[in-house]
Structure formats: C-alpha cells, structure tokens
Short mmCIF file of C-alpha atoms in Angstrom, two decimals:
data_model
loop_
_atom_site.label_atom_id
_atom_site.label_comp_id
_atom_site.label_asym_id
_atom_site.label_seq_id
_atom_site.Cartn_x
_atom_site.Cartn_y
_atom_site.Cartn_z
CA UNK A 191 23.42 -6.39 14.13
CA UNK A 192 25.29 -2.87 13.84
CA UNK A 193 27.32 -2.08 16.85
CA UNK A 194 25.81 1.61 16.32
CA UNK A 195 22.22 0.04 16.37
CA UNK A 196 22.93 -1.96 19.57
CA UNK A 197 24.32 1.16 21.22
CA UNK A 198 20.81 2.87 21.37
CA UNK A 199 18.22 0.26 21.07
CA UNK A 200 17.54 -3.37 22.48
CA UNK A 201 17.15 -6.04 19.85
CA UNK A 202 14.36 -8.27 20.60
CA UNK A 203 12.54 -11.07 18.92
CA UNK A 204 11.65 -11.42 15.07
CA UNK A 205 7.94 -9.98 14.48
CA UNK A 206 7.92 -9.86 10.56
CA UNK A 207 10.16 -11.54 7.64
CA UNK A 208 10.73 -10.25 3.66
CA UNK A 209 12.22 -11.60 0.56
CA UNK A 210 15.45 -9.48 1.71
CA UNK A 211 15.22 -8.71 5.46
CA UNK A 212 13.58 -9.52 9.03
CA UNK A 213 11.82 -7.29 11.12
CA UNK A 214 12.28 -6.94 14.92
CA UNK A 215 10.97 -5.37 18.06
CA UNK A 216 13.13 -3.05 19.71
CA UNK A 217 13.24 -0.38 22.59
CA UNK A 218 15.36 2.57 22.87
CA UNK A 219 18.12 2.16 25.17
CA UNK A 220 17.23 6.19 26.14
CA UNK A 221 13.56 6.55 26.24
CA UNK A 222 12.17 2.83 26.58
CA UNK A 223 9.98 3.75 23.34
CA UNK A 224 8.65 0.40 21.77
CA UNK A 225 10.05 0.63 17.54
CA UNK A 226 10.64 -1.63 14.99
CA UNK A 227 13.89 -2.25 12.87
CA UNK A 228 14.07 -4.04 9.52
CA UNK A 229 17.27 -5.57 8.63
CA UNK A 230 18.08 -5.68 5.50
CA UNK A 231 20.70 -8.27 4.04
CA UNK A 232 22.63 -6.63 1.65
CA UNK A 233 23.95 -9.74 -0.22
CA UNK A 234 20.54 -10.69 -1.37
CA UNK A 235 19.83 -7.70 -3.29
CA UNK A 236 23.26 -7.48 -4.83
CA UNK A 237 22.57 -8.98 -8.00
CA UNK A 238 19.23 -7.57 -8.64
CA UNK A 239 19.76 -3.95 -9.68
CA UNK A 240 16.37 -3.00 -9.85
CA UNK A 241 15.33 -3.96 -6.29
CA UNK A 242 19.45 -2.94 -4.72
CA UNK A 243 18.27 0.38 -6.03
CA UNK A 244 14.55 0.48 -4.38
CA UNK A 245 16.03 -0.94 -1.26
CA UNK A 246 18.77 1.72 -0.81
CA UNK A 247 16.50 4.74 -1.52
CA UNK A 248 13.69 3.34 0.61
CA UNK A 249 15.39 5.44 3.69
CA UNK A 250 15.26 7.88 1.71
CA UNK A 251 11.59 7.81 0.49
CA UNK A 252 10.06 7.22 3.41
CA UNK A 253 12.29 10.05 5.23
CA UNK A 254 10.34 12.32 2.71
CA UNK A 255 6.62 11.60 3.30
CA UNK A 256 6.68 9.88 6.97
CA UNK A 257 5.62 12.86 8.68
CA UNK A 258 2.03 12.39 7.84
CA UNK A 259 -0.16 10.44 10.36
CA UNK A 260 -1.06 8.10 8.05
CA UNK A 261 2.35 7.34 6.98
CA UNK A 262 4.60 4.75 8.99
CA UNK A 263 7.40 7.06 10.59
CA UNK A 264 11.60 6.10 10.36
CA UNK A 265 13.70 7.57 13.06
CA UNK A 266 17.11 5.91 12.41
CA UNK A 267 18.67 4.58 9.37
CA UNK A 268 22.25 2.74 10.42
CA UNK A 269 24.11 1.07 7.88
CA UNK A 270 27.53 -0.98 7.45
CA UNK A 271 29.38 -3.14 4.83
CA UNK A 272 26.37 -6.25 5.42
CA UNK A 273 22.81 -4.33 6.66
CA UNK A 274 20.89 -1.39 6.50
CA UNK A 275 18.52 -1.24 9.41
CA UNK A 276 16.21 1.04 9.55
CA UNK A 277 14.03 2.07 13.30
CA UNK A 278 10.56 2.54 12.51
CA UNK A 279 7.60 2.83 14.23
CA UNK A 280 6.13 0.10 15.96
CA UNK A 281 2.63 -1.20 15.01
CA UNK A 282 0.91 -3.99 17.64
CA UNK A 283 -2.11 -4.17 15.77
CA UNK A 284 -3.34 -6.39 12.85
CA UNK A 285 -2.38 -5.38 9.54
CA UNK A 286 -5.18 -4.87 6.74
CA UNK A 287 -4.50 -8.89 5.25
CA UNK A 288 -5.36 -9.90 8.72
CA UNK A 289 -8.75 -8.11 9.07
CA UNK A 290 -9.66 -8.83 5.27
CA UNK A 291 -9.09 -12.64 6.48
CA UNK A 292 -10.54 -12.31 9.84
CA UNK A 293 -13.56 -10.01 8.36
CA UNK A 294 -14.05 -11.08 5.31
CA UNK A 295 -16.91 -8.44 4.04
CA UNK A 296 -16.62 -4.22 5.43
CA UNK A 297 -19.85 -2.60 5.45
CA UNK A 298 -19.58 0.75 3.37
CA UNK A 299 -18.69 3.20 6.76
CA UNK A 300 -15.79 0.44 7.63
CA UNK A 301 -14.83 0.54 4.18
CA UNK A 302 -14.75 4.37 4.74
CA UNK A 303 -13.03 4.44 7.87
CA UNK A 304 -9.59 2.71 5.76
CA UNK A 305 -10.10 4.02 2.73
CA UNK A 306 -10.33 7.74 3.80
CA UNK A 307 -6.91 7.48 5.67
CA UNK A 308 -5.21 5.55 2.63
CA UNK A 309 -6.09 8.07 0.50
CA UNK A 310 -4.77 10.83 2.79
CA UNK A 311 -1.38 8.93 3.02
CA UNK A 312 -1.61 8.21 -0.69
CA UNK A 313 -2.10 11.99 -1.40
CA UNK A 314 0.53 13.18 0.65
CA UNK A 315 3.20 10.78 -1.14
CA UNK A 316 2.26 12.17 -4.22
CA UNK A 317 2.42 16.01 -2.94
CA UNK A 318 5.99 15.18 -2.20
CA UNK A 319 6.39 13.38 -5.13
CA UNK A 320 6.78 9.59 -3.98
CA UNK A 321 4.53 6.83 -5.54
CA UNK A 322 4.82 3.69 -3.31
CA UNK A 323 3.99 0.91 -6.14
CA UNK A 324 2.93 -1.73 -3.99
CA UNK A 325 -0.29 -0.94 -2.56
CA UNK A 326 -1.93 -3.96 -1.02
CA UNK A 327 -3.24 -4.99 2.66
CA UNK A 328 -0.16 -6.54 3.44
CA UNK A 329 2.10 -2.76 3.56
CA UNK A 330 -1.22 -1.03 5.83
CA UNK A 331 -0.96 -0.99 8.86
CA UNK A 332 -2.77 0.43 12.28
CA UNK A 333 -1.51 1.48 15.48
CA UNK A 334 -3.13 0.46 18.75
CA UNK A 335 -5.18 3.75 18.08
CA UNK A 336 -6.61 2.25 15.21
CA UNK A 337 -4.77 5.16 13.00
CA UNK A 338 -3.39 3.82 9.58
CA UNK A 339 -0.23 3.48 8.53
CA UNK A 340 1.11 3.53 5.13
CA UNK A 341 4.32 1.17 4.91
CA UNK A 342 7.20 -0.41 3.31
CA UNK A 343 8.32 1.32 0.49
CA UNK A 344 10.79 -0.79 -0.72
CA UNK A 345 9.27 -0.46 -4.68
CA UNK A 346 8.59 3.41 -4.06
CA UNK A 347 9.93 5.41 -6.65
CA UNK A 348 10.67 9.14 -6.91
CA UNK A 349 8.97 11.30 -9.38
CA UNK A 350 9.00 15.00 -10.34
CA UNK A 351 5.20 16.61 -11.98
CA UNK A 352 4.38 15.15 -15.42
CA UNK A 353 7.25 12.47 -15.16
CA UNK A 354 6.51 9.14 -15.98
CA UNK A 355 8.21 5.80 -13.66
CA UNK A 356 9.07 2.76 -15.46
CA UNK A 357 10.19 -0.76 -13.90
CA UNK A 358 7.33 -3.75 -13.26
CA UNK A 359 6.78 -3.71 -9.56
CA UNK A 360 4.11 -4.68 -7.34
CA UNK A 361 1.52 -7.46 -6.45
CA UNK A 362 -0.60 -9.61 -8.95
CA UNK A 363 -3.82 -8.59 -7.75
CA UNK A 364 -3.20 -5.05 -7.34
CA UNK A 365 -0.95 -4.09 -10.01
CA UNK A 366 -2.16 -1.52 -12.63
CA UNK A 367 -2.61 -2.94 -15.96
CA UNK A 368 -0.11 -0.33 -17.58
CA UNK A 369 2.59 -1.95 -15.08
CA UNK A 370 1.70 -5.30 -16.62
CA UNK A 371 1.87 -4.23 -20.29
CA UNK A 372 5.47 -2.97 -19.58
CA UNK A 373 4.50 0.62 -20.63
CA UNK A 374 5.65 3.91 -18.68
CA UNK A 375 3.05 5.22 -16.14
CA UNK A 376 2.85 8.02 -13.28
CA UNK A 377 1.29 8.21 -10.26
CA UNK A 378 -2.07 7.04 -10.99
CA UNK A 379 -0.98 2.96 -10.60
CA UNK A 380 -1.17 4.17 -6.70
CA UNK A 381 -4.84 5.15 -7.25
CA UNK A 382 -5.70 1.75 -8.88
CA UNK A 383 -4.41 -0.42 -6.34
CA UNK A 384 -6.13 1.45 -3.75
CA UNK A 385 -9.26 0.68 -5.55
CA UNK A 386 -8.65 -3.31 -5.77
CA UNK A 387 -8.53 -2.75 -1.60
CA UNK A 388 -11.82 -0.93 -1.43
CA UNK A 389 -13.76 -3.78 -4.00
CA UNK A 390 -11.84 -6.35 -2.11
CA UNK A 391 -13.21 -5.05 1.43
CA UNK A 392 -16.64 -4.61 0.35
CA UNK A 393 -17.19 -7.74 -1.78
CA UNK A 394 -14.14 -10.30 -0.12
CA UNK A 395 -13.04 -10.97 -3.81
CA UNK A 396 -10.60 -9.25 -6.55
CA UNK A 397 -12.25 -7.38 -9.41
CA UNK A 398 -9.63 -9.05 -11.67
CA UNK A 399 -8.44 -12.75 -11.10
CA UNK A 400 -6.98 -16.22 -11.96
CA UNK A 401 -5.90 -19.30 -11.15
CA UNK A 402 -2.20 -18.43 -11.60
CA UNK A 403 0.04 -15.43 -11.93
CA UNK A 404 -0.15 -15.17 -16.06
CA UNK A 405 -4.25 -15.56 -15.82
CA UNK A 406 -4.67 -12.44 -13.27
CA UNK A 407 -2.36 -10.32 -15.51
CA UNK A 408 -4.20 -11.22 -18.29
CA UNK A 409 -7.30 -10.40 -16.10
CA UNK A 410 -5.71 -7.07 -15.07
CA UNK A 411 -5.51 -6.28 -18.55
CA UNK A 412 -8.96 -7.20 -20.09
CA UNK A 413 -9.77 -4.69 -17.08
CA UNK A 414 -13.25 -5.39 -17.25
CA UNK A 415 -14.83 -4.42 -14.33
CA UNK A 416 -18.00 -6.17 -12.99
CA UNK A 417 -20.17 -5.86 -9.95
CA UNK A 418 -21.98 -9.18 -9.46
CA UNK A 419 -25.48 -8.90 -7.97
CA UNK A 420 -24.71 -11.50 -5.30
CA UNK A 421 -21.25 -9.78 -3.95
CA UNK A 422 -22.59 -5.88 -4.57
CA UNK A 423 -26.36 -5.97 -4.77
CA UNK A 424 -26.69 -3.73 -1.49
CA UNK A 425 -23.68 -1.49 -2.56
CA UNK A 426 -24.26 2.27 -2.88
CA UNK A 427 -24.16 4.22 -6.41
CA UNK A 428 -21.66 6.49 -4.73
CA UNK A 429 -19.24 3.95 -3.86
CA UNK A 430 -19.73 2.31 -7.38
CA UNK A 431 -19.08 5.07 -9.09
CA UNK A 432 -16.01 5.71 -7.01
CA UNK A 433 -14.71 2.18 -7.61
CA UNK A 434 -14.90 2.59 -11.36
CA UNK A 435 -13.09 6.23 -11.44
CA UNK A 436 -10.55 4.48 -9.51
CA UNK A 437 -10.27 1.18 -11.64
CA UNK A 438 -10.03 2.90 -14.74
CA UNK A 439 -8.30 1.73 -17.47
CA UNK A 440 -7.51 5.11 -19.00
CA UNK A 441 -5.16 6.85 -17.14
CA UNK A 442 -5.71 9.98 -18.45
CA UNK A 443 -9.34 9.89 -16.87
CA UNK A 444 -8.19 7.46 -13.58
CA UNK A 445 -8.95 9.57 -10.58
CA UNK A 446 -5.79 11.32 -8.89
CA UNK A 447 -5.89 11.00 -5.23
CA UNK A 448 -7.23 14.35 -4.83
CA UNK A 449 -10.17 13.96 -7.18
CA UNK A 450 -10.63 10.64 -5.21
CA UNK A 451 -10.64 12.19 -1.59
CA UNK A 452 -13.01 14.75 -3.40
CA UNK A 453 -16.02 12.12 -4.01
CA UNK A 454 -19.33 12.30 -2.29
CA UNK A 455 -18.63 8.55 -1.03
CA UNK A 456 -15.42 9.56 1.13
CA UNK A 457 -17.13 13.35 1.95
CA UNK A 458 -20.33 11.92 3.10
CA UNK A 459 -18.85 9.51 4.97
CA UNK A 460 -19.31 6.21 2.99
CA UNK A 461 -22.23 7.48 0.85
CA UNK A 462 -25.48 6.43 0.99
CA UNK A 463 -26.00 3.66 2.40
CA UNK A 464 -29.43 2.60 0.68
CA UNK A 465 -29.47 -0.31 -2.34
CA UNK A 466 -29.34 1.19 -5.94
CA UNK A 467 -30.49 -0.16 -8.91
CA UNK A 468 -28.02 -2.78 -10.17
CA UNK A 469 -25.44 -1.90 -12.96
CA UNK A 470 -23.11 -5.07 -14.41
#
C-alpha cells in the first residue's frame, strides 16, 4: 500500500477482486467516512497496451462524470512506481448480478426503478463525453439508500460529438454486435447493453446466447431479437417497443440515451402494465 494512502485512510479487509486489482474497505483517518480503494497492480497491465491505457485514464474518466448521483464517486487517486489506488465510494449493498441471481424475474415497475437511474447515469456520461463499454450487472451498484451507482470504468473511453471509439471491449452477453464485428462505433454500444439488462431482468434470460463465447458472438450478431410467449407473454407493448429501439441492430436508428429516457415506458413509470397481444 502507498505510504500517502496509509497516511489518510485505514486499510481494511478485501471486499472485491479484478483481473488487475483488489478492492478494499477503508475509513478516513480524518472524518471516519466508510470508502472503498481499488488497487491496481501495475505489472499486470504492463504488457497489454490496450487495457495499461484504459486503466490509467480510468481516474481520469470517472473524475469527469462522478458527480452525478447515479454515478459511483472517486475522491483520491494516489499512485507510485507499483499501484494506483483509487478511494471511491463505498457501496454495502448487493450489486445488480446479485439481485438478478437472488430475483430472478423484475416485474415491469422494478424493472423501472433500475433502469430509469441507469439511463440517467448513462446519459450524463455521454453529455460529458465518456462511454463506459462494459455495461453489465456486475459494474451497478446501490447504496444502502437503494440509489444506483454506475461503476468501474476501467474500458471507458473518451469521445468528442460525432467521433467514433474503436478497440473490442466488454462482456459476451452484453456487447454490441458492431464491437464484435471489429467495426468503429460511438456511443450507442452503451445503449445496447443497457437493453440486454432490462430483457434480462424482466425475462431472467439473454436475448442473444450460447453455449460458449464464439456461439453468443455469433448470436450477438444474427441480432435477432425474440420475445418468447412463455418468458414475455404478460410484458407491456411499451416496454417491448423500448427493448427493440434499444437492441437495434442499426445504429443509426438505436435509441440515444436521451431518446431512451424519453419513452412512455420510463415516463409513465414502467408503462402499462396490462398483457398485449403477442409479437415474436
């Protein structure tokens, strides 16, 4: 541990573990607030360029959008010649994986309550022109208010208006299928992951999936969304219709986060919540 770190906050047990660092509880030596640091090993992510370069702007990144509510917030960054550690805010409560496994089905107005504060952390990124990449239950978390919080943007990447990212990051399941064809894309992939969450919390299955890595890529990329009677049959039209402006193929007419806050489902508060008539 940094000297510098140890000088302000008590290190205390190991609460979370990456591919490149650990995560630990702390308290501040000067207020006795409860945060979190995550270590990062600096040796591990020397001879990968692509993630050495995600990892060092992640401070950075996250320094831009954290003051939203729905965005986890830093307050320290101390480095040296072996770790970055970064203090972040601390986060007792299950993360989104753990109530997806715990609660395997959301009605529509639970579905609401997450989606509705993702998309309000996903919007803000992209007003300050940060698109996190890696969208998935694991990286939301909630407070002991229950208040989201967008986290760990480790693949985040910056981007100015009309510029397009490159670089394959992100999570089988969630991935955009313009990230798996090894094209350029913008923003949008944000938008599509967020939509693989909201199918995944109202149905407990992916819209696109395989037995191994290759087979859900090549799912990703068929793209051919389905709503199976027996998973969706008491699913609203609004929320639907949302799901397949968000898990569009076509980037050019995938939501934006905006047009997705925008929809009758997240304005009326999860839509309606009577059956429609079913649409494969």
């Amino acid at each position: 541990m940094s000297e510098a770190l140890e000088r302000n906050y008590r290190v205390g047990e190991e609460i979370g573990r990456g591919r490149y660092g650990v995560v630990f509880r702390c308290h501040s030596l000067h207020t006795g607030d409860c945060v979190a640091v995550k270590s990062i090993e600096k040796r591990l992510i020397q001879d990968d360029a692509v993630d050495s370069l995600c990892i060092s702007n992640e401070a950075k990144l996250m320094s831009l959008v954290s003051d939203h509510t729905n965005v986890l917030g830093i307050f320290d960054v101390y480095e040296d010649d072996e770790f970055l550690h970064m203090v972040l805010e601390y986060c007792g409560s299950a993360d989104l994986y753990q109530r997806i496994t715990s609660l395997p089905v959301f009605s529509e107005l639970e579905a609401h309550r997450v989606m509705l504060q993702l998309m309000e952390a996903i919007s803000h990124c992209h007003s300050r022109g940060v698109a996190h990449r890696d969208i998935k239950p694991d990286n939301i978390f909630f407070n002991s208010y229950n208040v989201l919080k967008l986290a760990d943007f480790g693949s985040a990447g910056y981007f100015h208006s009309g510029e397009l990212m490159s670089g394959i990051v992100g999570t089988p399941y969630y991935v955009a299928p313009e990230v798996v064809a090894g094209r350029e894309y913008n923003e949008k992939v944000d938008i599509w992951s967020a939509g693989v969450i909201l199918y995944i919390m109202l149905s407990g299955i992916p819209p696109f999936y395989g037995d191994s890595a290759t087979e859900i890529f090549e799912s990703v990329l068929r793209a051919n969304l389905r709503f199976p009677k027996s998973y969706f049959a008491s699913a609203s039209c609004e929320v639907k219709d949302l799901l397949r402006q968000m898990l569009c193929k076509d980037v050019r007419r995938r939501f934006s986060a905006e047009q997705v806050l925008a929809h009758p489902w997240i304005t009326d508060g999860g839509g309606s919540m009577s059956e429609c008539c079913y649409r494969a």
